[in-house]
Short mmCIF file of C-alpha atoms in Angstrom, two decimals:
data_model
loop_
_atom_site.label_atom_id
_atom_site.label_comp_id
_atom_site.label_asym_id
_atom_site.label_seq_id
_atom_site.Cartn_x
_atom_site.Cartn_y
_atom_site.Cartn_z
CA UNK A 1 31.01 40.42 -89.50
CA UNK A 2 31.27 44.51 -90.80
CA UNK A 3 27.57 45.68 -89.26
CA UNK A 4 28.52 43.47 -86.16
CA UNK A 5 31.86 45.62 -86.48
CA UNK A 6 30.13 48.64 -86.58
CA UNK A 7 28.55 47.76 -83.97
CA UNK A 8 31.18 47.60 -81.34
CA UNK A 9 33.10 51.06 -82.11
CA UNK A 10 34.33 52.40 -79.23
CA UNK A 11 33.85 56.20 -79.59
CA UNK A 12 29.61 57.02 -79.49
CA UNK A 13 28.47 57.76 -82.81
CA UNK A 14 31.46 57.00 -84.63
CA UNK A 15 30.99 54.43 -87.07
CA UNK A 16 33.63 53.03 -89.26
CA UNK A 17 34.59 54.79 -92.06
CA UNK A 18 35.59 57.75 -89.84
CA UNK A 19 36.94 60.60 -91.20
CA UNK A 20 40.29 62.20 -89.60
CA UNK A 21 41.41 65.90 -89.73
CA UNK A 22 45.12 66.86 -88.78
CA UNK A 23 45.02 70.53 -88.74
CA UNK A 24 48.30 71.94 -88.87
CA UNK A 25 49.56 69.79 -86.69
CA UNK A 26 53.63 70.53 -85.29
CA UNK A 27 56.15 68.17 -83.14
CA UNK A 28 59.71 69.24 -82.25
CA UNK A 29 62.11 67.66 -80.57
CA UNK A 30 65.31 70.33 -78.98
CA UNK A 31 66.10 72.42 -82.65
CA UNK A 32 64.58 69.48 -85.18
CA UNK A 33 61.29 69.71 -86.42
CA UNK A 34 59.55 66.64 -86.86
CA UNK A 35 56.39 67.75 -87.46
CA UNK A 36 55.72 71.38 -89.67
CA UNK A 37 52.21 72.34 -90.42
CA UNK A 38 50.91 69.25 -91.73
CA UNK A 39 47.33 69.50 -92.31
CA UNK A 40 45.58 66.88 -93.72
CA UNK A 41 41.66 65.75 -94.48
CA UNK A 42 41.50 61.95 -94.39
CA UNK A 43 37.75 60.68 -95.90
CA UNK A 44 35.93 57.87 -94.02
CA UNK A 45 36.54 54.58 -95.78
CA UNK A 46 39.80 56.19 -97.27
CA UNK A 47 42.65 54.47 -97.26
CA UNK A 48 45.92 56.60 -96.87
CA UNK A 49 49.24 56.40 -97.04
CA UNK A 50 51.55 58.71 -95.46
CA UNK A 51 55.08 57.69 -97.75
CA UNK A 52 58.82 58.93 -96.98
CA UNK A 53 62.05 58.20 -96.65
CA UNK A 54 63.59 58.04 -92.45
CA UNK A 55 63.45 61.14 -90.94
CA UNK A 56 60.41 63.11 -93.46
CA UNK A 57 58.15 63.00 -89.94
CA UNK A 58 55.17 59.48 -90.88
CA UNK A 59 55.82 57.84 -88.10
CA UNK A 60 55.43 61.09 -85.52
CA UNK A 61 52.33 62.82 -87.44
CA UNK A 62 51.22 58.40 -86.75
CA UNK A 63 51.41 58.40 -83.41
CA UNK A 64 50.94 62.24 -82.97
CA UNK A 65 47.22 60.66 -84.23
CA UNK A 66 47.14 57.97 -81.73
CA UNK A 67 47.73 59.73 -78.76
CA UNK A 68 50.95 58.05 -78.38
CA UNK A 69 53.41 61.98 -78.86
CA UNK A 70 51.36 65.15 -78.22
CA UNK A 71 51.60 67.81 -80.49
CA UNK A 72 53.26 70.71 -79.91
CA UNK A 73 50.83 72.67 -81.74
CA UNK A 74 47.90 71.79 -84.15
CA UNK A 75 44.94 69.76 -83.33
CA UNK A 76 43.72 66.02 -84.61
CA UNK A 77 39.50 65.73 -85.50
CA UNK A 78 38.18 62.16 -85.41
CA UNK A 79 34.50 62.30 -87.03
CA UNK A 80 34.71 65.53 -86.50
CA UNK A 81 35.38 65.63 -82.53
CA UNK A 82 38.37 67.41 -81.37
CA UNK A 83 41.18 64.04 -79.58
CA UNK A 84 44.47 66.07 -78.43
CA UNK A 85 42.97 66.57 -75.34
CA UNK A 86 41.53 62.70 -75.64
CA UNK A 87 44.41 59.63 -74.08
CA UNK A 88 45.19 56.60 -76.53
CA UNK A 89 43.10 54.61 -74.88
CA UNK A 90 40.12 56.69 -75.27
CA UNK A 91 40.56 58.06 -78.54
CA UNK A 92 39.27 54.08 -80.00
CA UNK A 93 41.69 53.18 -82.90
CA UNK A 94 43.37 50.42 -83.80
CA UNK A 95 46.72 50.36 -84.08
CA UNK A 96 49.21 48.07 -85.86
CA UNK A 97 52.53 48.30 -84.89
CA UNK A 98 55.13 46.64 -87.30
CA UNK A 99 56.74 44.25 -84.28
CA UNK A 100 52.53 43.02 -83.80
CA UNK A 101 53.49 43.96 -80.31
CA UNK A 102 51.36 40.30 -79.35
CA UNK A 103 51.53 39.16 -75.37
CA UNK A 104 53.43 35.82 -76.15
CA UNK A 105 52.21 34.18 -72.40
CA UNK A 106 48.16 34.90 -74.31
CA UNK A 107 46.98 32.31 -76.88
CA UNK A 108 45.67 33.65 -80.23
CA UNK A 109 42.14 34.41 -79.04
CA UNK A 110 43.07 35.95 -75.67
CA UNK A 111 45.50 38.28 -78.07
CA UNK A 112 42.91 39.47 -80.21
CA UNK A 113 39.73 39.72 -76.76
CA UNK A 114 41.63 41.41 -74.84
CA UNK A 115 40.76 45.29 -76.40
CA UNK A 116 37.01 43.87 -76.16
CA UNK A 117 38.19 43.20 -72.16
CA UNK A 118 39.33 46.29 -71.56
CA UNK A 119 35.71 47.33 -73.12
CA UNK A 120 34.11 45.62 -70.90
CA UNK A 121 32.81 43.27 -73.60
CA UNK A 122 33.23 39.47 -72.66
CA UNK A 123 31.64 36.16 -72.16
CA UNK A 124 29.36 34.88 -75.37
CA UNK A 125 29.65 38.80 -77.28
CA UNK A 126 33.97 38.38 -77.48
CA UNK A 127 34.27 34.57 -78.08
CA UNK A 128 31.32 35.76 -81.24
CA UNK A 129 33.97 39.10 -82.45
CA UNK A 130 37.01 36.78 -82.24
CA UNK A 131 35.76 34.32 -83.65
CA UNK A 132 34.11 37.08 -86.98
CA UNK A 133 37.44 38.24 -87.27
CA UNK A 134 39.33 35.26 -87.27
CA UNK A 135 37.67 34.05 -89.79
CA UNK A 136 37.81 38.04 -91.91
CA UNK A 137 42.16 37.46 -91.56
CA UNK A 138 42.24 33.80 -91.80
CA UNK A 139 42.32 32.30 -88.69
CA UNK A 140 39.72 30.64 -87.96
CA UNK A 141 40.44 27.34 -85.38
CA UNK A 142 43.31 28.50 -84.94
CA UNK A 143 42.46 31.18 -81.14
CA UNK A 144 43.42 28.73 -78.80
CA UNK A 145 47.54 28.38 -80.68
CA UNK A 146 50.53 30.74 -78.87
CA UNK A 147 51.59 33.39 -81.05
CA UNK A 148 55.60 31.59 -80.99
CA UNK A 149 53.32 29.18 -82.49
CA UNK A 150 52.71 30.89 -85.86
CA UNK A 151 54.57 31.98 -88.59
CA UNK A 152 55.31 35.57 -88.96
CA UNK A 153 52.36 36.42 -91.58
CA UNK A 154 49.71 34.98 -88.96
CA UNK A 155 51.16 37.18 -86.17
CA UNK A 156 50.73 39.83 -88.57
CA UNK A 157 46.78 38.84 -89.26
CA UNK A 158 46.62 38.53 -85.25
CA UNK A 159 47.83 42.01 -84.51
CA UNK A 160 45.15 43.00 -87.83
CA UNK A 161 42.92 40.91 -85.68
CA UNK A 162 43.26 42.17 -82.00
CA UNK A 163 43.24 46.35 -83.77
CA UNK A 164 39.49 45.58 -85.22
CA UNK A 165 37.66 43.22 -83.32
CA UNK A 166 36.47 46.24 -81.45
CA UNK A 167 35.27 48.44 -84.81
CA UNK A 168 37.49 51.63 -84.44
CA UNK A 169 36.62 54.06 -86.88
CA UNK A 170 40.37 54.10 -87.75
CA UNK A 171 42.67 51.90 -88.37
CA UNK A 172 46.89 53.14 -87.53
CA UNK A 173 48.97 51.08 -88.95
CA UNK A 174 53.04 51.63 -89.43
CA UNK A 175 55.02 49.47 -91.32
CA UNK A 176 53.31 46.05 -89.85
CA UNK A 177 54.62 44.21 -93.16
CA UNK A 178 58.30 45.23 -93.07
CA UNK A 179 59.12 41.96 -90.83
CA UNK A 180 58.11 40.29 -93.65
CA UNK A 181 59.40 38.69 -96.96
CA UNK A 182 59.19 39.57 -99.97
CA UNK A 183 56.43 37.04 -101.73
CA UNK A 184 54.23 37.88 -98.09
CA UNK A 185 54.17 40.86 -98.28
CA UNK A 186 52.39 41.36 -101.61
CA UNK A 187 49.93 38.56 -101.15
CA UNK A 188 49.19 40.66 -97.23
CA UNK A 189 48.50 44.28 -99.51
CA UNK A 190 46.49 43.06 -101.23
CA UNK A 191 45.02 40.73 -98.08
CA UNK A 192 44.64 43.82 -96.13
CA UNK A 193 42.99 45.66 -99.00
CA UNK A 194 41.02 43.34 -99.67
CA UNK A 195 39.27 43.47 -96.06
CA UNK A 196 39.93 47.45 -95.34
CA UNK A 197 37.47 47.68 -98.64
CA UNK A 198 34.94 45.48 -97.43
CA UNK A 199 34.57 46.28 -94.33
CA UNK A 200 34.55 50.22 -95.06
CA UNK A 201 36.60 51.08 -92.72
CA UNK A 202 39.38 55.10 -92.94
CA UNK A 203 42.85 53.68 -92.54
CA UNK A 204 46.12 55.97 -91.99
CA UNK A 205 49.55 53.88 -93.22
CA UNK A 206 52.56 54.26 -92.61
CA UNK A 207 55.62 53.41 -95.23
CA UNK A 208 58.36 54.09 -96.99
CA UNK A 209 58.38 51.54 -99.92
CA UNK A 210 56.36 52.92 -102.51
CA UNK A 211 55.39 49.82 -104.53
CA UNK A 212 53.12 48.97 -101.16
CA UNK A 213 52.18 52.95 -101.45
CA UNK A 214 50.96 51.82 -105.30
CA UNK A 215 49.17 49.20 -104.40
CA UNK A 216 47.47 49.84 -101.51
CA UNK A 217 45.98 53.58 -101.70
CA UNK A 218 43.09 55.73 -102.78
CA UNK A 219 45.31 58.51 -102.66
CA UNK A 220 49.18 58.92 -100.72
CA UNK A 221 51.20 62.18 -98.68
CA UNK A 222 54.65 62.03 -99.39
CA UNK A 223 56.09 63.92 -96.78
CA UNK A 224 59.23 65.55 -96.91
CA UNK A 225 61.36 67.01 -93.33
CA UNK A 226 58.00 67.31 -91.83
CA UNK A 227 56.09 68.06 -94.02
CA UNK A 228 53.70 67.18 -96.86
CA UNK A 229 55.48 67.78 -100.11
CA UNK A 230 52.83 66.34 -102.46
CA UNK A 231 49.18 64.62 -101.67
CA UNK A 232 47.09 62.59 -104.52
CA UNK A 233 45.45 58.78 -105.99
CA UNK A 234 48.97 56.65 -106.95
CA UNK A 235 48.17 58.06 -110.41
CA UNK A 236 48.28 61.59 -109.63
CA UNK A 237 51.98 61.72 -107.84
CA UNK A 238 53.62 58.81 -110.91
CA UNK A 239 51.85 60.73 -113.83
CA UNK A 240 52.33 64.10 -112.39
CA UNK A 241 54.75 64.86 -109.35
CA UNK A 242 55.07 68.15 -109.05
CA UNK A 243 59.20 68.33 -107.89
CA UNK A 244 61.98 66.29 -108.41
CA UNK A 245 61.44 64.27 -105.05
CA UNK A 246 58.29 63.20 -105.38
CA UNK A 247 59.12 61.75 -108.69
CA UNK A 248 62.34 60.56 -107.39
CA UNK A 249 60.81 58.37 -104.57
CA UNK A 250 57.74 57.10 -107.03
CA UNK A 251 59.87 54.82 -108.00
CA UNK A 252 63.07 56.08 -111.54
CA UNK A 253 62.98 58.82 -113.13
CA UNK A 254 64.71 60.21 -115.48
CA UNK A 255 65.75 64.05 -115.22
CA UNK A 256 67.38 66.84 -117.59
CA UNK A 257 68.21 69.94 -116.59
CA UNK A 258 67.61 72.96 -118.64
CA UNK A 259 66.02 76.04 -118.63
CA UNK A 260 62.44 77.63 -120.93
CA UNK A 261 62.96 78.87 -124.09
CA UNK A 262 59.40 78.63 -125.92
CA UNK A 263 56.02 78.24 -124.24
CA UNK A 264 52.62 78.37 -126.02
CA UNK A 265 50.20 76.46 -123.02
CA UNK A 266 50.22 73.32 -125.01
CA UNK A 267 53.63 72.79 -125.47
CA UNK A 268 57.03 73.78 -123.61
CA UNK A 269 60.48 73.85 -125.53
CA UNK A 270 63.57 73.28 -122.94
CA UNK A 271 67.41 73.82 -123.80
CA UNK A 272 68.98 70.89 -122.07
CA UNK A 273 72.97 70.56 -122.23
CA UNK A 274 75.39 71.66 -125.60
CA UNK A 275 71.76 73.47 -127.14
CA UNK A 276 69.67 70.64 -127.19
CA UNK A 277 66.27 71.12 -127.45
CA UNK A 278 62.78 69.51 -125.66
CA UNK A 279 59.93 68.81 -126.23
CA UNK A 280 57.83 68.68 -123.11
CA UNK A 281 54.16 68.71 -121.63
CA UNK A 282 52.68 72.17 -120.46
CA UNK A 283 53.88 74.21 -117.57
CA UNK A 284 53.94 76.61 -116.15
CA UNK A 285 57.65 77.98 -116.55
CA UNK A 286 57.89 81.05 -118.46
CA UNK A 287 60.55 81.55 -121.09
CA UNK A 288 64.63 81.78 -118.71
CA UNK A 289 63.00 79.96 -115.68
CA UNK A 290 65.73 77.32 -115.37
CA UNK A 291 64.14 73.97 -114.62
CA UNK A 292 64.20 70.02 -114.28
CA UNK A 293 62.53 67.98 -117.61
CA UNK A 294 61.82 64.33 -116.35
CA UNK A 295 61.16 61.66 -117.76
CA UNK A 296 59.99 57.29 -116.80
CA UNK A 297 62.52 55.47 -117.53
CA UNK A 298 59.41 53.01 -118.79
CA UNK A 299 58.49 56.26 -121.34
CA UNK A 300 61.78 55.61 -123.30
CA UNK A 301 61.94 53.48 -126.29
CA UNK A 302 63.94 52.60 -128.96
CA UNK A 303 63.01 53.09 -132.39
CA UNK A 304 63.64 50.06 -134.91
CA UNK A 305 63.47 47.77 -131.90
CA UNK A 306 60.38 48.02 -130.99
CA UNK A 307 56.07 49.05 -132.53
CA UNK A 308 56.39 53.09 -133.28
CA UNK A 309 54.56 55.43 -130.58
CA UNK A 310 51.77 57.58 -131.95
CA UNK A 311 52.54 60.65 -131.43
CA UNK A 312 56.95 60.49 -130.09
CA UNK A 313 57.96 64.16 -131.62
CA UNK A 314 61.55 64.14 -130.02
CA UNK A 315 64.34 61.18 -130.70
CA UNK A 316 68.07 60.90 -130.10
CA UNK A 317 71.41 58.73 -130.24
CA UNK A 318 73.14 56.59 -127.95
CA UNK A 319 74.72 53.99 -127.23
CA UNK A 320 74.35 51.13 -124.29
CA UNK A 321 76.43 51.09 -121.60
CA UNK A 322 75.31 48.95 -119.14
CA UNK A 323 72.53 46.09 -119.27
CA UNK A 324 70.84 45.25 -116.41
CA UNK A 325 67.78 41.97 -117.00
CA UNK A 326 65.12 41.41 -114.10
CA UNK A 327 62.78 39.12 -115.11
CA UNK A 328 60.00 41.11 -116.79
CA UNK A 329 61.81 43.17 -117.71
CA UNK A 330 65.47 44.68 -118.72
CA UNK A 331 67.12 47.90 -117.61
CA UNK A 332 69.18 49.68 -119.73
CA UNK A 333 71.40 53.00 -119.60
CA UNK A 334 72.19 54.60 -122.48
CA UNK A 335 74.61 56.82 -122.74
CA UNK A 336 73.34 59.79 -124.94
CA UNK A 337 75.88 63.06 -126.21
CA UNK A 338 73.77 65.02 -127.23
CA UNK A 339 71.78 65.60 -123.92
CA UNK A 340 74.92 65.39 -122.14
CA UNK A 341 73.68 62.66 -119.79
CA UNK A 342 73.00 59.45 -119.42
CA UNK A 343 69.46 58.15 -119.54
CA UNK A 344 68.03 54.81 -118.18
CA UNK A 345 64.94 52.40 -119.56
CA UNK A 346 62.84 50.10 -119.16
CA UNK A 347 61.82 47.44 -121.71
CA UNK A 348 59.18 45.48 -120.70
CA UNK A 349 60.97 41.18 -121.44
CA UNK A 350 58.35 39.86 -124.69
CA UNK A 351 58.59 37.04 -127.38
CA UNK A 352 59.07 39.00 -130.85
CA UNK A 353 62.10 41.51 -129.85
CA UNK A 354 65.16 41.67 -129.79
CA UNK A 355 67.75 41.75 -126.76
CA UNK A 356 70.32 44.69 -126.88
CA UNK A 357 73.35 44.34 -125.45
CA UNK A 358 75.88 46.37 -124.12
CA UNK A 359 77.77 49.02 -127.06
CA UNK A 360 74.59 49.03 -129.38
CA UNK A 361 74.13 51.64 -131.06
CA UNK A 362 70.26 53.33 -131.14
CA UNK A 363 68.02 55.43 -131.51
CA UNK A 364 65.47 56.87 -128.56
CA UNK A 365 62.44 57.89 -128.76
CA UNK A 366 58.64 59.35 -126.46
CA UNK A 367 56.00 60.97 -126.36
CA UNK A 368 57.06 64.94 -125.86
CA UNK A 369 53.41 65.07 -123.18
CA UNK A 370 55.82 62.52 -120.66
CA UNK A 371 57.91 64.84 -120.41
CA UNK A 372 56.84 66.55 -116.76
CA UNK A 373 58.39 69.79 -116.38
CA UNK A 374 59.74 70.56 -112.74
CA UNK A 375 61.45 73.31 -111.00
CA UNK A 376 64.67 73.14 -109.78
CA UNK A 377 65.25 71.33 -105.91
CA UNK A 378 65.74 74.26 -103.15
CA UNK A 379 69.83 74.45 -102.73
CA UNK A 380 70.28 73.09 -98.89
#
């Protein structure tokens, strides 16, 4: 299957997994800058996700790569070849949209074969390619059905098959799982990732779903106001965010405003409300700098209620104000007077751990290495 798709790549000499480069891409709509000087290198065979809230510029960026939107500046290169002046149908890129855009009057086989017909591939060769790709997406034997006869998940697979059948060097996906229910979304995330790895194809994927991005991506570019705020591996962005925006957008996070009072290259001391001095990890912020101390809810734990974790040197007293059971874990809101803050804590539900209730007095602890020292958000 891999060889068959690679052999049918649309762009001459462009195998599956071609690298993609965005060089200072800019797009304006009147006074609104939708995309601002975006530069990004996507390696061949990489699964890169553009992640961000509505209006961050991620879909516009994808549409510029596809050729459906003209950039006001910059260049897009596929396999080292500039394509900004090339019309969409000649770029040889596969595209999957959220609403699939299947032809209702065509069968599954007809929908999947359509890109091949546009490229002059017909007859036995086209039937073989359609059969191969339907087998890849687990739709063998359904080529005679119409889209209305399929489930949402099956329609999504047809759209994916249609985008893959001609062997594109890059596959662009814009919120392709948005119309599916939660369980099916989770299944399709793993399935798409498995297909991508099997083919070695380059994928640029757009989503606003943080869990989806963390699950599927080799690398994530978090977008904000038309710019890339931070790019890196899922673990890097989650564990080492460089701004409060990235920390908050990729999962829950507690933020404490403070001022650096000491830093020796190994640890940072941040003074929080009421003079409390918080041990944190290393930071480039000098003494006197205003900062934000950030710690994930799962990095906090209750002393005397679960095993003490090695390396912990910081603890404060608090009172539980809210308890929310969500199945695999319980979320707590803990009022900590010493910090002048309400902290969010997540605790896995497992045997042998006593449940805590609203009003319980507890002691919270953390490892200073888990506290990130970030610059404050710029004023709006």
